[in-house]
Amino acid sequence: WNIPNMFNNQIWLNVFDDLVNLLNETIKRKLIEEQMYIHFFTYHIYGNNIQTIDEWRVFNERVEKPASRFYKEWGEERKLTKAKSTISNTKKKIAFLIDRAIINSPMIVVYSLLKSLIDNKEFSKDYEIYVYSMNYIDKHLEDKELIDDLTKLGIKFFTPNDLFIGQGYYYPHIEKALLLRSVIIEDGIDYLIGGGGYDISIFLFATRSAPKQMFWSHGNCVSDLKGIDKRISHFPQECKEWEWKIFDLPIEREFYTGTPEEKEQGKALKESLLKTYGKDTIILGTIGRYVKLDSDEYLKVLAKIMKQNPNTIYLACGAGDEYGIREKIKKYEIDDKRFVFAGMVNPHIFGWAIDIWPDTFPLGQGLSKDEFIVKGKPVAFHIKREDVKYGTFANEKFVASSDEEYIQLVNRLIADEDF
């Protein structure tokens, strides 16, 4: 499963029910290791192929909730060491739980928050920051430079890297979870902040690893788990059944623009494309999982735009199953020579090469879209984008309220460089 074009292939959705049946059986038989690994695997392949809150609700009801109850009961039966029950009177310790230390969208947000907190002298007088990595080598090896950057900030960082990396993909997740839990408790953490989805994070929350535990939503707000005391996020949440503490978070600009070298590489890429397709070519494109691009609503509208503007090409950057998209391209008669599957790319190099970003709908793009905007480039939004009503769009003239208006908006961006 962990090879290109397979780890986020929609074919895995066909076996979701079978995986849930396996999970139910492991709970029935109290097989903690099998439960945790299949839980992780199911989250990985399901989460990479869905996006809507309703789909996440299914995952929470069928996978997360039963797992959370099981982990809590398993811990109680084995009389695991209890975390301290009260918050320190002296300097307090705040811990952030991450899946692994690599530069991806959630980590960029976490790093930006950590840096802003460390830079605040009033905060640093009263609080210490710890970061615990679950180090899912199953997904990607950790970035040592990022770990160095975190420790240089004065953050205490722990990863169970060396103890499990030699065992390959199929190491015992319960051993890693118990190790992390023991370190968190020994360090005397007051506040533990993490998300849902993963088996280890849910285990740590369900077995109570700190006196106060906060769920931080990066978009999947539906997780209803044992051990959540408060819910926080850096943007308004769709799930209104709980109270949310919302905070503003300016992202470190370096993450949005990339390096000067990446900008030059982007310019060179654009020149190369203009030589191939013609100097008057306008480059449309998006960067994100292909599941967001595989939309009849979107590709039908895009086809009209590209037919009305024969000087355009489209760069489809990302990863996932191309089959459904290729079928729709044929269906709506988009010239496949002008629709380029670029695959996984450096978002900064390609961000400088793309001229206009016609954002996908109903599933919209995420951080990559923000990176594009910060580069001073235009994004066209459709009101059909599922989270438009939950986000903040300062410039409403770039949000179309119908298909026709969306086509007119992108057409104007193509024709009018000043606009």
PDB file of N, CA and C in Angstrom, residues 194-243:
ATOM      1  N   GLY A 194      -3.220  18.030  20.936  1.00  0.00           N
ATOM      2  CA  GLY A 194      -3.060  17.130  19.791  1.00  0.00           C
ATOM      3  C   GLY A 194      -4.351  17.010  19.007  1.00  0.00           C
ATOM      4  N   GLY A 195      -4.302  16.182  17.978  1.00  0.00           N
ATOM      5  CA  GLY A 195      -5.474  15.989  17.121  1.00  0.00           C
ATOM      6  C   GLY A 195      -5.987  14.570  17.188  1.00  0.00           C
ATOM      7  N   GLY A 196      -6.957  14.277  16.349  1.00  0.00           N
ATOM      8  CA  GLY A 196      -7.542  12.945  16.306  1.00  0.00           C
ATOM      9  C   GLY A 196      -6.971  12.132  15.162  1.00  0.00           C
ATOM     10  N   GLY A 197      -7.715  11.098  14.770  1.00  0.00           N
ATOM     11  CA  GLY A 197      -7.331  10.302  13.619  1.00  0.00           C
ATOM     12  C   GLY A 197      -6.409   9.160  13.949  1.00  0.00           C
ATOM     13  N   TYR A 198      -5.189   9.479  14.387  1.00  0.00           N
ATOM     14  CA  TYR A 198      -4.165   8.467  14.595  1.00  0.00           C
ATOM     15  C   TYR A 198      -4.415   7.611  15.839  1.00  0.00           C
ATOM     16  N   ASP A 199      -4.031   6.361  15.747  1.00  0.00           N
ATOM     17  CA  ASP A 199      -4.205   5.429  16.860  1.00  0.00           C
ATOM     18  C   ASP A 199      -3.443   5.881  18.103  1.00  0.00           C
ATOM     19  N   ILE A 200      -2.191   6.319  17.933  1.00  0.00           N
ATOM     20  CA  ILE A 200      -1.365   6.654  19.100  1.00  0.00           C
ATOM     21  C   ILE A 200      -1.890   7.909  19.799  1.00  0.00           C
ATOM     22  N   SER A 201      -2.270   8.929  19.030  1.00  0.00           N
ATOM     23  CA  SER A 201      -2.780  10.154  19.665  1.00  0.00           C
ATOM     24  C   SER A 201      -4.080   9.878  20.408  1.00  0.00           C
ATOM     25  N   ILE A 202      -4.953   9.072  19.829  1.00  0.00           N
ATOM     26  CA  ILE A 202      -6.213   8.742  20.498  1.00  0.00           C
ATOM     27  C   ILE A 202      -5.946   7.905  21.744  1.00  0.00           C
ATOM     28  N   PHE A 203      -4.965   7.008  21.681  1.00  0.00           N
ATOM     29  CA  PHE A 203      -4.582   6.215  22.855  1.00  0.00           C
ATOM     30  C   PHE A 203      -4.095   7.134  23.978  1.00  0.00           C
ATOM     31  N   LEU A 204      -3.254   8.107  23.645  1.00  0.00           N
ATOM     32  CA  LEU A 204      -2.697   9.007  24.661  1.00  0.00           C
ATOM     33  C   LEU A 204      -3.782   9.857  25.313  1.00  0.00           C
ATOM     34  N   PHE A 205      -4.770  10.291  24.532  1.00  0.00           N
ATOM     35  CA  PHE A 205      -5.879  11.061  25.089  1.00  0.00           C
ATOM     36  C   PHE A 205      -6.778  10.161  25.932  1.00  0.00           C
ATOM     37  N   ALA A 206      -7.119   8.985  25.393  1.00  0.00           N
ATOM     38  CA  ALA A 206      -8.088   8.102  26.067  1.00  0.00           C
ATOM     39  C   ALA A 206      -7.555   7.571  27.387  1.00  0.00           C
ATOM     40  N   THR A 207      -6.244   7.381  27.480  1.00  0.00           N
ATOM     41  CA  THR A 207      -5.660   6.857  28.726  1.00  0.00           C
ATOM     42  C   THR A 207      -5.204   7.983  29.657  1.00  0.00           C
ATOM     43  N   ARG A 208      -5.524   9.228  29.306  1.00  0.00           N
ATOM     44  CA  ARG A 208      -5.250  10.429  30.112  1.00  0.00           C
ATOM     45  C   ARG A 208      -3.753  10.547  30.438  1.00  0.00           C
ATOM     46  N   SER A 209      -3.040  11.297  29.582  1.00  0.00           N
ATOM     47  CA  SER A 209      -1.596  11.461  29.735  1.00  0.00           C
ATOM     48  C   SER A 209      -1.212  12.784  30.383  1.00  0.00           C
ATOM     49  N   ALA A 210      -2.191  13.682  30.568  1.00  0.00           N
ATOM     50  CA  ALA A 210      -1.929  14.984  31.210  1.00  0.00           C
ATOM     51  C   ALA A 210      -3.213  15.457  31.876  1.00  0.00           C
ATOM     52  N   PRO A 211      -3.102  16.352  32.896  1.00  0.00           N
ATOM     53  CA  PRO A 211      -4.319  16.806  33.588  1.00  0.00           C
ATOM     54  C   PRO A 211      -5.293  17.564  32.699  1.00  0.00           C
ATOM     55  N   LYS A 212      -4.774  18.316  31.704  1.00  0.00           N
ATOM     56  CA  LYS A 212      -5.644  18.998  30.746  1.00  0.00           C
ATOM     57  C   LYS A 212      -5.233  18.606  29.337  1.00  0.00           C
ATOM     58  N   GLN A 213      -6.219  18.168  28.551  1.00  0.00           N
ATOM     59  CA  GLN A 213      -5.941  17.709  27.191  1.00  0.00           C
ATOM     60  C   GLN A 213      -6.818  18.479  26.208  1.00  0.00           C
ATOM     61  N   MET A 214      -6.182  19.069  25.213  1.00  0.00           N
ATOM     62  CA  MET A 214      -6.888  19.926  24.251  1.00  0.00           C
ATOM     63  C   MET A 214      -6.819  19.329  22.854  1.00  0.00           C
ATOM     64  N   PHE A 215      -7.968  19.288  22.207  1.00  0.00           N
ATOM     65  CA  PHE A 215      -8.062  18.821  20.815  1.00  0.00           C
ATOM     66  C   PHE A 215      -7.927  20.031  19.898  1.00  0.00           C
ATOM     67  N   TRP A 216      -6.928  19.996  19.001  1.00  0.00           N
ATOM     68  CA  TRP A 216      -6.696  21.091  18.057  1.00  0.00           C
ATOM     69  C   TRP A 216      -7.142  20.634  16.670  1.00  0.00           C
ATOM     70  N   SER A 217      -8.189  21.257  16.153  1.00  0.00           N
ATOM     71  CA  SER A 217      -8.699  20.912  14.833  1.00  0.00           C
ATOM     72  C   SER A 217      -7.983  21.704  13.748  1.00  0.00           C
ATOM     73  N   HIS A 218      -7.456  20.979  12.764  1.00  0.00           N
ATOM     74  CA  HIS A 218      -6.883  21.584  11.561  1.00  0.00           C
ATOM     75  C   HIS A 218      -7.861  21.447  10.392  1.00  0.00           C
ATOM     76  N   GLY A 219      -9.109  21.135  10.684  1.00  0.00           N
ATOM     77  CA  GLY A 219     -10.121  20.994   9.634  1.00  0.00           C
ATOM     78  C   GLY A 219     -11.099  19.875   9.930  1.00  0.00           C
ATOM     79  N   ASN A 220     -10.579  18.734  10.425  1.00  0.00           N
ATOM     80  CA  ASN A 220     -11.450  17.631  10.817  1.00  0.00           C
ATOM     81  C   ASN A 220     -11.895  17.867  12.256  1.00  0.00           C
ATOM     82  N   CYS A 221     -13.048  18.509  12.394  1.00  0.00           N
ATOM     83  CA  CYS A 221     -13.504  18.956  13.717  1.00  0.00           C
ATOM     84  C   CYS A 221     -14.388  17.948  14.431  1.00  0.00           C
ATOM     85  N   VAL A 222     -14.669  16.795  13.808  1.00  0.00           N
ATOM     86  CA  VAL A 222     -15.734  15.924  14.323  1.00  0.00           C
ATOM     87  C   VAL A 222     -15.283  14.928  15.389  1.00  0.00           C
ATOM     88  N   SER A 223     -13.987  14.783  15.597  1.00  0.00           N
ATOM     89  CA  SER A 223     -13.508  13.750  16.523  1.00  0.00           C
ATOM     90  C   SER A 223     -14.144  13.897  17.903  1.00  0.00           C
ATOM     91  N   ASP A 224     -14.848  12.863  18.316  1.00  0.00           N
ATOM     92  CA  ASP A 224     -15.527  12.838  19.610  1.00  0.00           C
ATOM     93  C   ASP A 224     -14.905  11.701  20.411  1.00  0.00           C
ATOM     94  N   LEU A 225     -13.882  12.044  21.198  1.00  0.00           N
ATOM     95  CA  LEU A 225     -13.024  11.038  21.810  1.00  0.00           C
ATOM     96  C   LEU A 225     -13.019  11.127  23.325  1.00  0.00           C
ATOM     97  N   LYS A 226     -12.614  10.052  23.964  1.00  0.00           N
ATOM     98  CA  LYS A 226     -12.388  10.063  25.406  1.00  0.00           C
ATOM     99  C   LYS A 226     -11.182  10.950  25.706  1.00  0.00           C
ATOM    100  N   GLY A 227     -11.297  11.765  26.743  1.00  0.00           N
ATOM    101  CA  GLY A 227     -10.143  12.519  27.215  1.00  0.00           C
ATOM    102  C   GLY A 227      -9.990  13.920  26.664  1.00  0.00           C
ATOM    103  N   ILE A 228     -10.965  14.425  25.900  1.00  0.00           N
ATOM    104  CA  ILE A 228     -10.878  15.804  25.403  1.00  0.00           C
ATOM    105  C   ILE A 228     -11.508  16.742  26.433  1.00  0.00           C
ATOM    106  N   ASP A 229     -10.723  17.726  26.901  1.00  0.00           N
ATOM    107  CA  ASP A 229     -11.226  18.705  27.873  1.00  0.00           C
ATOM    108  C   ASP A 229     -11.627  20.018  27.218  1.00  0.00           C
ATOM    109  N   LYS A 230     -10.884  20.442  26.200  1.00  0.00           N
ATOM    110  CA  LYS A 230     -11.203  21.671  25.478  1.00  0.00           C
ATOM    111  C   LYS A 230     -10.891  21.468  24.007  1.00  0.00           C
ATOM    112  N   ARG A 231     -11.535  22.316  23.177  1.00  0.00           N
ATOM    113  CA  ARG A 231     -11.317  22.254  21.729  1.00  0.00           C
ATOM    114  C   ARG A 231     -10.848  23.618  21.238  1.00  0.00           C
ATOM    115  N   ILE A 232      -9.775  23.604  20.452  1.00  0.00           N
ATOM    116  CA  ILE A 232      -9.211  24.854  19.934  1.00  0.00           C
ATOM    117  C   ILE A 232      -8.978  24.732  18.433  1.00  0.00           C
ATOM    118  N   SER A 233      -8.869  25.885  17.770  1.00  0.00           N
ATOM    119  CA  SER A 233      -8.477  25.900  16.361  1.00  0.00           C
ATOM    120  C   SER A 233      -8.035  27.305  15.977  1.00  0.00           C
ATOM    121  N   HIS A 234      -7.346  27.386  14.837  1.00  0.00           N
ATOM    122  CA  HIS A 234      -6.849  28.663  14.338  1.00  0.00           C
ATOM    123  C   HIS A 234      -7.757  29.237  13.255  1.00  0.00           C
ATOM    124  N   PHE A 235      -8.950  28.646  13.092  1.00  0.00           N
ATOM    125  CA  PHE A 235      -9.960  29.207  12.182  1.00  0.00           C
ATOM    126  C   PHE A 235     -11.339  28.697  12.601  1.00  0.00           C
ATOM    127  N   PRO A 236     -12.423  29.393  12.196  1.00  0.00           N
ATOM    128  CA  PRO A 236     -13.778  28.989  12.605  1.00  0.00           C
ATOM    129  C   PRO A 236     -14.094  27.554  12.176  1.00  0.00           C
ATOM    130  N   GLN A 237     -14.829  26.837  13.022  1.00  0.00           N
ATOM    131  CA  GLN A 237     -15.101  25.417  12.796  1.00  0.00           C
ATOM    132  C   GLN A 237     -16.552  25.162  12.398  1.00  0.00           C
ATOM    133  N   GLU A 238     -16.727  24.175  11.536  1.00  0.00           N
ATOM    134  CA  GLU A 238     -18.067  23.801  11.076  1.00  0.00           C
ATOM    135  C   GLU A 238     -18.855  23.079  12.162  1.00  0.00           C
ATOM    136  N   CYS A 239     -18.174  22.336  13.021  1.00  0.00           N
ATOM    137  CA  CYS A 239     -18.853  21.546  14.058  1.00  0.00           C
ATOM    138  C   CYS A 239     -19.312  22.466  15.187  1.00  0.00           C
ATOM    139  N   LYS A 240     -20.602  22.731  15.248  1.00  0.00           N
ATOM    140  CA  LYS A 240     -21.137  23.686  16.224  1.00  0.00           C
ATOM    141  C   LYS A 240     -21.652  23.022  17.498  1.00  0.00           C
ATOM    142  N   GLU A 241     -21.546  21.684  17.591  1.00  0.00           N
ATOM    143  CA  GLU A 241     -22.062  21.009  18.783  1.00  0.00           C
ATOM    144  C   GLU A 241     -21.146  21.155  19.992  1.00  0.00           C
ATOM    145  N   TRP A 242     -19.934  21.713  19.759  1.00  0.00           N
ATOM    146  CA  TRP A 242     -19.002  21.934  20.858  1.00  0.00           C
ATOM    147  C   TRP A 242     -18.573  23.396  20.885  1.00  0.00           C
ATOM    148  N   GLU A 243     -18.077  23.819  22.049  1.00  0.00           N
ATOM    149  CA  GLU A 243     -17.516  25.164  22.152  1.00  0.00           C
ATOM    150  C   GLU A 243     -16.064  25.126  21.672  1.00  0.00           C
TER     151      GLU A 243
END
